[in-house]
Amino acid sequence: MSATPSPDPEYALFARTVGHRFSVPSAAGSTVELELVALTGDPPRAGEPGSFSVFFLGPAADLLAQGTYELTHPTEGTRPVFIVPVAREGDSIRYEAVFTRLGTP
């Protein structure tokens, strides 16, 4: 009997932090707060290709350009994430980060 593969660590991190805030240093030297508002896609299975997206909301007044930022969560630590602004929603900007796993040949 084989054990169920553990979920992708990045997917697991974001799944448990939906609704949480992440701090991001901006180019202007300030800190921008992004709220993780959604996780879409299925967790990648070990050795198989897959992808998922995470969506953040941040203040429109502190627009972050497309790029890699150090996102810091108070209990999960800091990790580099490439984010792209994808929409304006009222006084907020929606950002997306896409994670792709190629699988093993």
Tab-separated table of C-alpha atoms in Angstrom:
chain	number	residue	atom	x	y	z
A	1	MET	CA	0.000	0.000	0.000
A	2	SER	CA	1.491	3.350	-0.981
A	3	ALA	CA	1.194	6.476	1.111
A	4	THR	CA	-0.602	9.512	-0.262
A	5	PRO	CA	2.020	11.992	-1.440
A	6	SER	CA	2.272	15.091	0.696
A	7	PRO	CA	1.013	18.247	-0.991
A	8	ASP	CA	3.396	20.635	-2.657
A	9	PRO	CA	4.964	22.729	0.149
A	10	GLU	CA	4.231	26.043	-1.587
A	11	TYR	CA	0.617	25.050	-2.210
A	12	ALA	CA	0.238	23.908	1.414
A	13	LEU	CA	1.666	27.209	2.678
A	14	PHE	CA	-0.747	29.319	0.661
A	15	ALA	CA	-3.717	27.028	1.408
A	16	ARG	CA	-3.267	27.588	5.137
A	17	THR	CA	-2.737	31.359	4.805
A	18	VAL	CA	-5.723	32.408	2.663
A	19	GLY	CA	-7.135	35.482	4.401
A	20	HIS	CA	-3.767	36.362	5.955
A	21	ARG	CA	-1.624	39.422	5.311
A	22	PHE	CA	1.912	39.443	3.939
A	23	SER	CA	4.328	42.382	4.216
A	24	VAL	CA	6.222	43.427	1.099
A	25	PRO	CA	9.011	46.022	0.953
A	26	SER	CA	8.378	48.481	-1.877
A	27	ALA	CA	10.928	50.204	-4.101
A	28	ALA	CA	10.085	53.469	-2.300
A	29	GLY	CA	11.357	51.999	0.970
A	30	SER	CA	7.954	51.585	2.601
A	31	THR	CA	6.134	48.359	3.451
A	32	VAL	CA	2.997	47.334	1.567
A	33	GLU	CA	0.497	44.905	3.070
A	34	LEU	CA	-0.981	42.327	0.692
A	35	GLU	CA	-3.876	40.100	1.718
A	36	LEU	CA	-3.959	36.594	0.257
A	37	VAL	CA	-7.553	36.392	-0.971
A	38	ALA	CA	-7.704	33.280	-3.166
A	39	LEU	CA	-5.935	30.087	-4.180
A	40	THR	CA	-6.984	28.388	-7.426
A	41	GLY	CA	-5.945	25.114	-8.979
A	42	ASP	CA	-5.256	21.720	-7.505
A	43	PRO	CA	-2.241	20.834	-5.400
A	44	PRO	CA	0.477	19.416	-7.650
A	45	ARG	CA	1.034	15.687	-7.144
A	46	ALA	CA	4.543	14.398	-6.602
A	47	GLY	CA	6.288	13.847	-9.940
A	48	GLU	CA	3.362	15.149	-12.016
A	49	PRO	CA	3.032	18.472	-13.812
A	50	GLY	CA	0.607	20.993	-12.388
A	51	SER	CA	0.005	24.618	-11.614
A	52	PHE	CA	-1.875	26.832	-9.223
A	53	SER	CA	-2.359	30.559	-8.714
A	54	VAL	CA	-2.588	32.749	-5.650
A	55	PHE	CA	-4.251	36.150	-5.614
A	56	PHE	CA	-3.484	39.060	-3.321
A	57	LEU	CA	-5.175	42.417	-2.766
A	58	GLY	CA	-3.123	45.494	-1.931
A	59	PRO	CA	-3.742	49.229	-1.753
A	60	ALA	CA	-3.991	50.995	-5.113
A	61	ALA	CA	-2.071	53.944	-3.648
A	62	ASP	CA	1.008	51.688	-3.266
A	63	LEU	CA	1.008	49.927	-6.654
A	64	LEU	CA	3.748	47.317	-6.954
A	65	ALA	CA	5.138	46.792	-10.457
A	66	GLN	CA	5.396	43.286	-11.877
A	67	GLY	CA	8.401	41.606	-10.321
A	68	THR	CA	9.837	39.409	-7.596
A	69	TYR	CA	9.220	40.565	-4.038
A	70	GLU	CA	10.108	39.203	-0.623
A	71	LEU	CA	6.728	38.369	0.931
A	72	THR	CA	6.857	38.040	4.706
A	73	HIS	CA	4.219	36.276	6.789
A	74	PRO	CA	4.409	36.687	10.583
A	75	THR	CA	4.588	32.931	11.271
A	76	GLU	CA	5.502	31.388	7.902
A	77	GLY	CA	8.602	33.480	7.229
A	78	THR	CA	9.835	35.175	4.061
A	79	ARG	CA	9.926	33.876	0.504
A	80	PRO	CA	10.508	35.415	-2.922
A	81	VAL	CA	7.374	35.461	-5.081
A	82	PHE	CA	6.932	36.844	-8.605
A	83	ILE	CA	3.689	38.852	-8.644
A	84	VAL	CA	1.844	40.620	-11.436
A	85	PRO	CA	-0.796	43.332	-10.983
A	86	VAL	CA	-3.844	42.033	-12.885
A	87	ALA	CA	-6.804	44.278	-12.001
A	88	ARG	CA	-8.018	47.290	-10.079
A	89	GLU	CA	-10.828	46.532	-7.649
A	90	GLY	CA	-12.095	49.768	-6.122
A	91	ASP	CA	-9.316	51.130	-3.920
A	92	SER	CA	-7.290	47.921	-4.282
A	93	ILE	CA	-5.042	46.224	-6.809
A	94	ARG	CA	-5.326	42.483	-7.409
A	95	TYR	CA	-2.017	40.660	-7.885
A	96	GLU	CA	-1.473	37.141	-9.171
A	97	ALA	CA	1.376	34.704	-8.660
A	98	VAL	CA	1.452	31.493	-10.730
A	99	PHE	CA	3.322	28.388	-9.601
A	100	THR	CA	4.080	25.685	-12.176
A	101	ARG	CA	5.588	22.257	-11.589
A	102	LEU	CA	6.948	20.445	-14.638
A	103	GLY	CA	6.938	16.954	-13.121
A	104	THR	CA	9.605	14.318	-13.507
A	105	PRO	CA	10.352	12.709	-16.889
